[in-house]
Amino acid sequence: MSVRSDVKARQLPDHFILELTQRCNNRCQYCYTAWGAPSLNYNRDCQVELSTAGVKNVIAKLQDETGLTAIGLSGGEPLMREDVLELLAFIRHRGIAPYLVSNATLLNKETARAIAEVKSACEITLLSFRGEVHDMLAGRRGARDQAIEGISNIATAGIQPAVVFVATKLNYMDLYRTAELAVTLGAAAISYNRLNLGAHNLQYADRLLPTPAMIRENLDMLESLAETYGVPIAAAVVIEPCVVDVRKYKNIHFGWCPLGNEDSYFAIDPAGNIRICNHSPVILGNILKESFLDIYYQHPYVQTFRETWPVECQDCDPKLKKICGGGCKAAAEQCFGNLDHVDPFVTISKGIVIH
């Protein structure tokens, strides 16, 4: 298969996410994992988790092929694997920066100290300062108290975590006080993720998806928070500017889809299957059997993902198109089965009924 010269010139990504397990002790209503929706018929092989040696082989192969500099360990809940501390140490030993994506409910003091020893960063979810709201969204009683204890434990151990707030209709009004709590507990940064729709949680969109007005209110709060506390603020999930004009917010870093290019964070599932990101349901191959380089430079889906514009975006303001790159294509694919539709967040926010 020939490769275009402009494709050959693309730099390789240096950041990957390893989804170590499907297992999770929470049952979050907003979860968007590909395996959470039976309708996607996601490869059941990922129920079989790679061994410790298998995960180490994946890390070594990715480093050999790409020269990666950072690896995130996620799930599910990665701390449900008994070898997660060994894997973090292995990553650090190879000169790669590790970070853990966790709900923090299993972050006891001993585990926190071990994570701090390998200088791993942490991303931890806190959904509300109110226990009943966090627990409702997490799907388990006591999850908020355990998360707060976990954040406190990791901060005491010397790691200042990034705290992630997932905004829904049920908790958006709690953002400021939740962020203040996170900073008090030792958070070094706040990540604001509006609910990202997928095949599983689309059924709850009427109940959970925040409106544009709610998101604007939250962004105004975050601007104030950044000025008051000097804490870095990021909006990691795409907020399409045709829905909310994000250009006026100077203290918030907005994330956009990297379109399968050098800033991408390709995901590897528990069985070693490669996806273009952790929201995408499309398996591109298996890292244990195939070369990441071949997938990155030659896989037809990767090329299509980079180049396809949603039909609804064709006549969009060129300035806005340049900002957002077509929104979250993976969300559209999870919900509609192809890349031709725009992110359902855009569709629903504009009052268009999804069939």
Short mmCIF file of C-alpha atoms in Angstrom, two decimals:
data_model
loop_
_atom_site.label_atom_id
_atom_site.label_comp_id
_atom_site.label_asym_id
_atom_site.label_seq_id
_atom_site.Cartn_x
_atom_site.Cartn_y
_atom_site.Cartn_z
CA MET A 1 0.00 0.00 0.00
CA SER A 2 1.49 3.34 -1.02
CA VAL A 3 1.76 6.18 1.47
CA ARG A 4 1.36 9.82 0.43
CA SER A 5 4.37 12.03 1.04
CA ASP A 6 2.38 14.38 3.32
CA VAL A 7 1.37 11.38 5.45
CA LYS A 8 4.97 10.13 5.66
CA ALA A 9 5.98 13.55 6.96
CA ARG A 10 3.62 13.36 9.96
CA GLN A 11 5.36 13.21 13.31
CA LEU A 12 4.54 10.26 15.52
CA PRO A 13 2.50 10.70 18.70
CA ASP A 14 4.49 10.45 21.92
CA HIS A 15 1.60 9.84 24.32
CA PHE A 16 -0.52 6.69 24.64
CA ILE A 17 -3.29 5.47 26.95
CA LEU A 18 -3.31 1.85 28.10
CA GLU A 19 -6.75 0.68 29.20
CA LEU A 20 -5.63 -2.05 31.59
CA THR A 21 -9.03 -3.47 32.45
CA GLN A 22 -12.76 -3.22 31.82
CA ARG A 23 -13.37 -3.81 35.50
CA CYS A 24 -14.55 -0.87 37.59
CA ASN A 25 -15.94 -0.55 41.09
CA ASN A 26 -18.12 2.40 40.03
CA ARG A 27 -21.06 2.31 37.61
CA CYS A 28 -20.98 5.85 36.28
CA GLN A 29 -24.11 6.94 34.44
CA TYR A 30 -22.03 9.06 32.07
CA CYS A 31 -19.52 6.33 31.14
CA TYR A 32 -18.65 6.37 27.43
CA THR A 33 -16.41 3.32 27.11
CA ALA A 34 -16.92 1.40 23.89
CA TRP A 35 -17.51 -1.84 25.77
CA GLY A 36 -20.27 -0.25 27.88
CA ALA A 37 -22.73 -0.39 24.99
CA PRO A 38 -23.73 -3.89 23.75
CA SER A 39 -25.07 -2.29 20.56
CA LEU A 40 -21.49 -1.51 19.48
CA ASN A 41 -20.59 -5.20 19.63
CA TYR A 42 -17.11 -4.17 20.75
CA ASN A 43 -14.52 -6.93 20.59
CA ARG A 44 -15.19 -9.22 23.55
CA ASP A 45 -11.52 -10.21 23.58
CA CYS A 46 -10.76 -7.15 25.69
CA GLN A 47 -12.49 -8.92 28.58
CA VAL A 48 -9.29 -10.98 28.65
CA GLU A 49 -6.60 -8.79 30.15
CA LEU A 50 -2.99 -8.92 29.08
CA SER A 51 -0.66 -10.31 31.69
CA THR A 52 1.88 -8.10 33.44
CA ALA A 53 4.52 -9.33 31.00
CA GLY A 54 2.15 -8.68 28.11
CA VAL A 55 1.56 -5.08 29.14
CA LYS A 56 5.31 -4.56 29.56
CA ASN A 57 5.83 -5.93 26.04
CA VAL A 58 3.28 -3.43 24.72
CA ILE A 59 5.07 -0.55 26.46
CA ALA A 60 8.48 -1.64 25.16
CA LYS A 61 7.17 -2.07 21.62
CA LEU A 62 5.52 1.35 21.59
CA GLN A 63 8.70 2.94 22.90
CA ASP A 64 10.81 1.19 20.28
CA GLU A 65 8.49 2.24 17.45
CA THR A 66 7.55 5.76 18.50
CA GLY A 67 9.94 7.09 21.13
CA LEU A 68 6.97 7.86 23.35
CA THR A 69 7.46 10.13 26.36
CA ALA A 70 4.22 9.59 28.36
CA ILE A 71 1.83 6.72 29.09
CA GLY A 72 -1.47 6.90 30.94
CA LEU A 73 -2.87 3.86 32.71
CA SER A 74 -6.65 3.81 32.77
CA GLY A 75 -9.56 1.40 32.63
CA GLY A 76 -12.16 0.79 33.83
CA GLU A 77 -10.46 1.43 37.14
CA PRO A 78 -6.76 0.59 36.76
CA LEU A 79 -6.24 0.12 40.50
CA MET A 80 -8.37 -3.02 40.29
CA ARG A 81 -5.31 -4.68 38.74
CA GLU A 82 -2.86 -5.90 41.36
CA ASP A 83 0.12 -5.12 39.13
CA VAL A 84 -0.60 -1.44 38.45
CA LEU A 85 2.17 -0.24 40.81
CA GLU A 86 4.66 -2.58 39.14
CA LEU A 87 3.61 -1.23 35.73
CA LEU A 88 4.00 2.39 36.82
CA ALA A 89 7.49 1.58 38.10
CA PHE A 90 8.33 -0.19 34.83
CA ILE A 91 7.23 2.82 32.81
CA ARG A 92 9.33 5.19 34.92
CA HIS A 93 12.33 2.82 34.75
CA ARG A 94 12.22 3.05 30.95
CA GLY A 95 12.43 6.84 31.09
CA ILE A 96 8.77 7.39 30.25
CA ALA A 97 6.49 9.69 32.28
CA PRO A 98 3.61 7.66 33.79
CA TYR A 99 0.25 8.94 34.91
CA LEU A 100 -2.73 7.21 36.45
CA VAL A 101 -6.36 7.91 35.53
CA SER A 102 -8.45 6.81 38.49
CA ASN A 103 -11.65 7.35 40.47
CA ALA A 104 -9.35 7.37 43.57
CA THR A 105 -11.63 5.15 45.64
CA LEU A 106 -8.86 2.54 46.00
CA LEU A 107 -6.09 5.05 46.68
CA ASN A 108 -5.17 4.16 50.24
CA LYS A 109 -2.12 5.66 51.94
CA GLU A 110 0.20 2.76 51.07
CA THR A 111 -0.77 2.81 47.40
CA ALA A 112 -0.45 6.59 47.31
CA ARG A 113 3.08 6.42 48.72
CA ALA A 114 4.07 3.80 46.14
CA ILE A 115 2.72 5.96 43.31
CA ALA A 116 4.62 8.95 44.67
CA GLU A 117 7.85 6.92 44.78
CA VAL A 118 7.78 6.52 40.98
CA LYS A 119 6.70 10.15 40.56
CA SER A 120 3.57 9.25 38.62
CA ALA A 121 1.07 12.01 37.89
CA CYS A 122 -2.59 11.35 38.71
CA GLU A 123 -5.92 12.36 37.19
CA ILE A 124 -8.79 11.86 39.62
CA THR A 125 -12.52 12.35 39.13
CA LEU A 126 -14.57 14.38 41.61
CA LEU A 127 -18.16 14.89 40.52
CA SER A 128 -19.56 17.04 43.32
CA PHE A 129 -18.79 18.35 46.79
CA ARG A 130 -22.19 16.88 47.71
CA GLY A 131 -21.95 13.18 48.53
CA GLU A 132 -25.41 12.31 47.29
CA VAL A 133 -24.76 13.87 43.86
CA HIS A 134 -21.30 12.35 43.34
CA ASP A 135 -22.55 8.93 44.48
CA MET A 136 -25.60 9.10 42.21
CA LEU A 137 -23.48 9.86 39.15
CA ALA A 138 -20.83 7.30 40.15
CA GLY A 139 -23.51 4.68 40.72
CA ARG A 140 -22.31 3.67 44.16
CA ARG A 141 -22.92 4.85 47.71
CA GLY A 142 -19.81 6.10 49.50
CA ALA A 143 -17.85 6.81 46.30
CA ARG A 144 -17.50 10.55 47.07
CA ASP A 145 -16.03 10.00 50.53
CA GLN A 146 -13.57 7.41 49.16
CA ALA A 147 -12.58 9.74 46.32
CA ILE A 148 -11.90 12.61 48.74
CA GLU A 149 -9.82 10.31 50.93
CA GLY A 150 -7.89 9.14 47.85
CA ILE A 151 -7.18 12.70 46.71
CA SER A 152 -6.00 13.58 50.20
CA ASN A 153 -3.79 10.48 50.36
CA ILE A 154 -2.05 11.14 47.05
CA ALA A 155 -1.55 14.84 47.88
CA THR A 156 -0.13 13.96 51.30
CA ALA A 157 2.25 11.53 49.57
CA GLY A 158 3.62 14.41 47.52
CA ILE A 159 1.70 14.17 44.22
CA GLN A 160 -0.60 17.07 43.41
CA PRO A 161 -3.31 15.52 41.24
CA ALA A 162 -5.32 16.99 38.41
CA VAL A 163 -8.97 16.75 39.43
CA VAL A 164 -11.51 16.05 36.70
CA PHE A 165 -15.08 17.39 36.90
CA VAL A 166 -17.56 15.79 34.49
CA ALA A 167 -20.34 18.32 33.92
CA THR A 168 -23.94 17.13 33.63
CA LYS A 169 -27.35 18.66 34.22
CA LEU A 170 -27.30 17.08 37.68
CA ASN A 171 -24.04 18.58 38.98
CA TYR A 172 -23.10 21.63 36.86
CA MET A 173 -24.29 23.96 39.62
CA ASP A 174 -21.79 22.32 42.00
CA LEU A 175 -18.71 23.15 39.90
CA TYR A 176 -17.27 26.09 41.81
CA ARG A 177 -17.52 24.59 45.28
CA THR A 178 -16.29 21.22 44.01
CA ALA A 179 -13.27 22.87 42.40
CA GLU A 180 -12.60 24.83 45.60
CA LEU A 181 -12.72 21.56 47.54
CA ALA A 182 -10.29 19.97 45.09
CA VAL A 183 -7.82 22.86 45.46
CA THR A 184 -8.12 22.66 49.25
CA LEU A 185 -7.35 18.93 49.11
CA GLY A 186 -4.19 19.62 47.10
CA ALA A 187 -5.20 19.56 43.44
CA ALA A 188 -2.70 21.25 41.12
CA ALA A 189 -5.08 21.60 38.17
CA ILE A 190 -8.75 21.31 37.27
CA SER A 191 -10.01 19.57 34.15
CA TYR A 192 -13.56 20.40 33.08
CA ASN A 193 -15.19 17.76 30.87
CA ARG A 194 -18.69 18.38 29.65
CA LEU A 195 -20.51 15.05 29.29
CA ASN A 196 -19.25 13.33 26.15
CA LEU A 197 -21.97 11.24 24.59
CA GLY A 198 -21.50 7.65 23.49
CA ALA A 199 -23.62 4.68 22.55
CA HIS A 200 -24.18 3.77 26.21
CA ASN A 201 -25.02 7.13 27.75
CA LEU A 202 -26.93 8.58 24.76
CA GLN A 203 -30.07 7.07 26.28
CA TYR A 204 -29.59 9.40 29.26
CA ALA A 205 -28.90 12.53 27.22
CA ASP A 206 -32.16 14.29 28.16
CA ARG A 207 -31.37 13.76 31.83
CA LEU A 208 -27.63 14.35 31.80
CA LEU A 209 -26.41 16.49 28.89
CA PRO A 210 -25.76 20.07 30.05
CA THR A 211 -27.24 22.85 27.94
CA PRO A 212 -25.08 25.51 26.29
CA ALA A 213 -26.28 28.00 28.93
CA MET A 214 -25.12 25.67 31.71
CA ILE A 215 -21.72 25.28 30.07
CA ARG A 216 -21.33 29.04 29.63
CA GLU A 217 -22.17 29.49 33.31
CA ASN A 218 -19.52 26.90 34.20
CA LEU A 219 -16.88 28.51 32.00
CA ASP A 220 -17.55 31.88 33.62
CA MET A 221 -17.06 30.18 37.00
CA LEU A 222 -13.80 28.64 35.86
CA GLU A 223 -12.48 32.00 34.65
CA SER A 224 -13.16 33.39 38.11
CA LEU A 225 -11.61 30.34 39.78
CA ALA A 226 -8.43 30.65 37.74
CA GLU A 227 -8.07 34.30 38.68
CA THR A 228 -8.76 33.65 42.37
CA TYR A 229 -6.57 30.59 42.90
CA GLY A 230 -4.11 30.74 40.00
CA VAL A 231 -4.80 27.10 39.24
CA PRO A 232 -4.50 25.84 35.64
CA ILE A 233 -7.87 25.07 34.05
CA ALA A 234 -8.43 22.86 31.01
CA ALA A 235 -11.58 21.89 29.13
CA ALA A 236 -10.50 18.53 27.77
CA VAL A 237 -13.66 17.42 25.98
CA VAL A 238 -14.41 19.42 22.84
CA ILE A 239 -16.86 22.27 23.32
CA GLU A 240 -17.70 23.11 19.74
CA PRO A 241 -17.58 26.90 19.19
CA CYS A 242 -20.72 26.81 17.06
CA VAL A 243 -22.54 25.90 20.30
CA VAL A 244 -20.56 27.90 22.86
CA ASP A 245 -18.16 30.63 21.79
CA VAL A 246 -15.08 29.71 23.80
CA ARG A 247 -12.84 32.42 22.36
CA LYS A 248 -13.54 34.91 25.15
CA TYR A 249 -12.16 32.68 27.91
CA LYS A 250 -8.51 33.60 28.36
CA ASN A 251 -7.73 31.53 31.48
CA ILE A 252 -8.99 28.18 30.18
CA HIS A 253 -7.08 25.86 27.86
CA PHE A 254 -9.51 24.21 25.43
CA GLY A 255 -8.81 20.81 23.94
CA TRP A 256 -9.66 19.84 20.39
CA CYS A 257 -9.57 16.58 18.51
CA PRO A 258 -5.98 15.97 17.33
CA LEU A 259 -7.38 14.06 14.32
CA GLY A 260 -5.10 11.06 14.64
CA ASN A 261 -1.97 13.17 14.25
CA GLU A 262 1.11 13.74 16.40
CA ASP A 263 -0.82 15.21 19.33
CA SER A 264 -3.12 12.19 19.50
CA TYR A 265 -3.31 9.75 22.38
CA PHE A 266 -4.04 6.43 20.73
CA ALA A 267 -5.62 3.95 23.14
CA ILE A 268 -4.67 0.31 23.68
CA ASP A 269 -7.46 -1.81 25.19
CA PRO A 270 -7.00 -4.65 27.74
CA ALA A 271 -6.37 -7.19 24.97
CA GLY A 272 -3.87 -5.01 23.06
CA ASN A 273 -6.27 -3.65 20.45
CA ILE A 274 -5.41 -0.19 19.11
CA ARG A 275 -7.97 2.62 18.76
CA ILE A 276 -7.52 6.19 17.58
CA CYS A 277 -8.55 7.48 21.03
CA ASN A 278 -10.22 6.20 24.16
CA HIS A 279 -13.66 7.31 22.90
CA SER A 280 -13.48 5.58 19.53
CA PRO A 281 -15.14 2.16 19.11
CA VAL A 282 -13.09 1.23 16.01
CA ILE A 283 -10.32 -1.37 16.42
CA LEU A 284 -7.42 -0.66 14.05
CA GLY A 285 -5.35 -3.73 14.84
CA ASN A 286 -3.52 -5.38 17.71
CA ILE A 287 -0.22 -4.00 18.93
CA LEU A 288 1.10 -7.49 19.73
CA LYS A 289 0.59 -8.63 16.13
CA GLU A 290 0.96 -5.47 14.04
CA SER A 291 3.21 -2.45 13.77
CA PHE A 292 1.88 0.81 15.16
CA LEU A 293 3.81 2.58 12.41
CA ASP A 294 1.89 0.69 9.74
CA ILE A 295 -1.40 1.58 11.39
CA TYR A 296 -0.49 5.22 11.91
CA TYR A 297 0.81 5.83 8.40
CA GLN A 298 -1.18 3.38 6.28
CA HIS A 299 -4.46 2.33 7.91
CA PRO A 300 -7.32 3.62 5.73
CA TYR A 301 -9.52 4.40 8.72
CA VAL A 302 -6.88 6.68 10.23
CA GLN A 303 -6.67 8.59 6.96
CA THR A 304 -10.47 8.83 6.78
CA PHE A 305 -10.67 10.03 10.39
CA ARG A 306 -8.19 12.81 9.65
CA GLU A 307 -9.89 14.00 6.50
CA THR A 308 -13.66 13.50 6.98
CA TRP A 309 -15.76 16.53 7.80
CA PRO A 310 -19.25 15.99 9.26
CA VAL A 311 -21.92 16.93 6.73
CA GLU A 312 -23.36 19.51 9.13
CA CYS A 313 -19.98 21.27 9.30
CA GLN A 314 -19.45 21.79 5.58
CA ASP A 315 -20.86 25.34 5.53
CA CYS A 316 -19.60 26.37 8.97
CA ASP A 317 -17.74 29.64 9.52
CA PRO A 318 -14.14 28.90 8.38
CA LYS A 319 -12.77 30.54 11.54
CA LEU A 320 -14.78 28.16 13.71
CA LYS A 321 -13.86 25.15 11.56
CA LYS A 322 -10.19 25.98 12.02
CA ILE A 323 -10.67 26.04 15.79
CA CYS A 324 -12.60 22.82 16.35
CA GLY A 325 -11.59 20.51 13.48
CA GLY A 326 -15.06 19.03 13.23
CA GLY A 327 -15.66 18.35 16.91
CA CYS A 328 -15.57 14.94 18.55
CA LYS A 329 -15.80 12.53 15.61
CA ALA A 330 -15.45 9.50 17.89
CA ALA A 331 -18.62 10.50 19.76
CA ALA A 332 -20.48 10.75 16.47
CA GLU A 333 -19.22 7.34 15.41
CA GLN A 334 -20.21 5.71 18.69
CA CYS A 335 -23.72 7.15 18.46
CA PHE A 336 -24.40 7.03 14.71
CA GLY A 337 -22.01 4.42 13.34
CA ASN A 338 -20.05 6.68 10.98
CA LEU A 339 -17.98 9.86 10.79
CA ASP A 340 -20.37 11.76 8.54
CA HIS A 341 -22.54 13.05 11.39
CA VAL A 342 -21.54 15.82 13.75
CA ASP A 343 -20.97 15.20 17.46
CA PRO A 344 -24.44 14.57 19.01
CA PHE A 345 -23.68 17.29 21.56
CA VAL A 346 -23.97 19.78 18.72
CA THR A 347 -27.13 18.21 17.32
CA ILE A 348 -28.96 18.06 20.65
CA SER A 349 -27.78 21.51 21.74
CA LYS A 350 -29.29 22.97 18.58
CA GLY A 351 -32.62 21.31 19.28
CA ILE A 352 -32.46 18.69 16.53
CA VAL A 353 -34.12 15.39 17.43
CA ILE A 354 -31.88 12.33 17.10
CA HIS A 355 -33.57 9.23 15.72
#
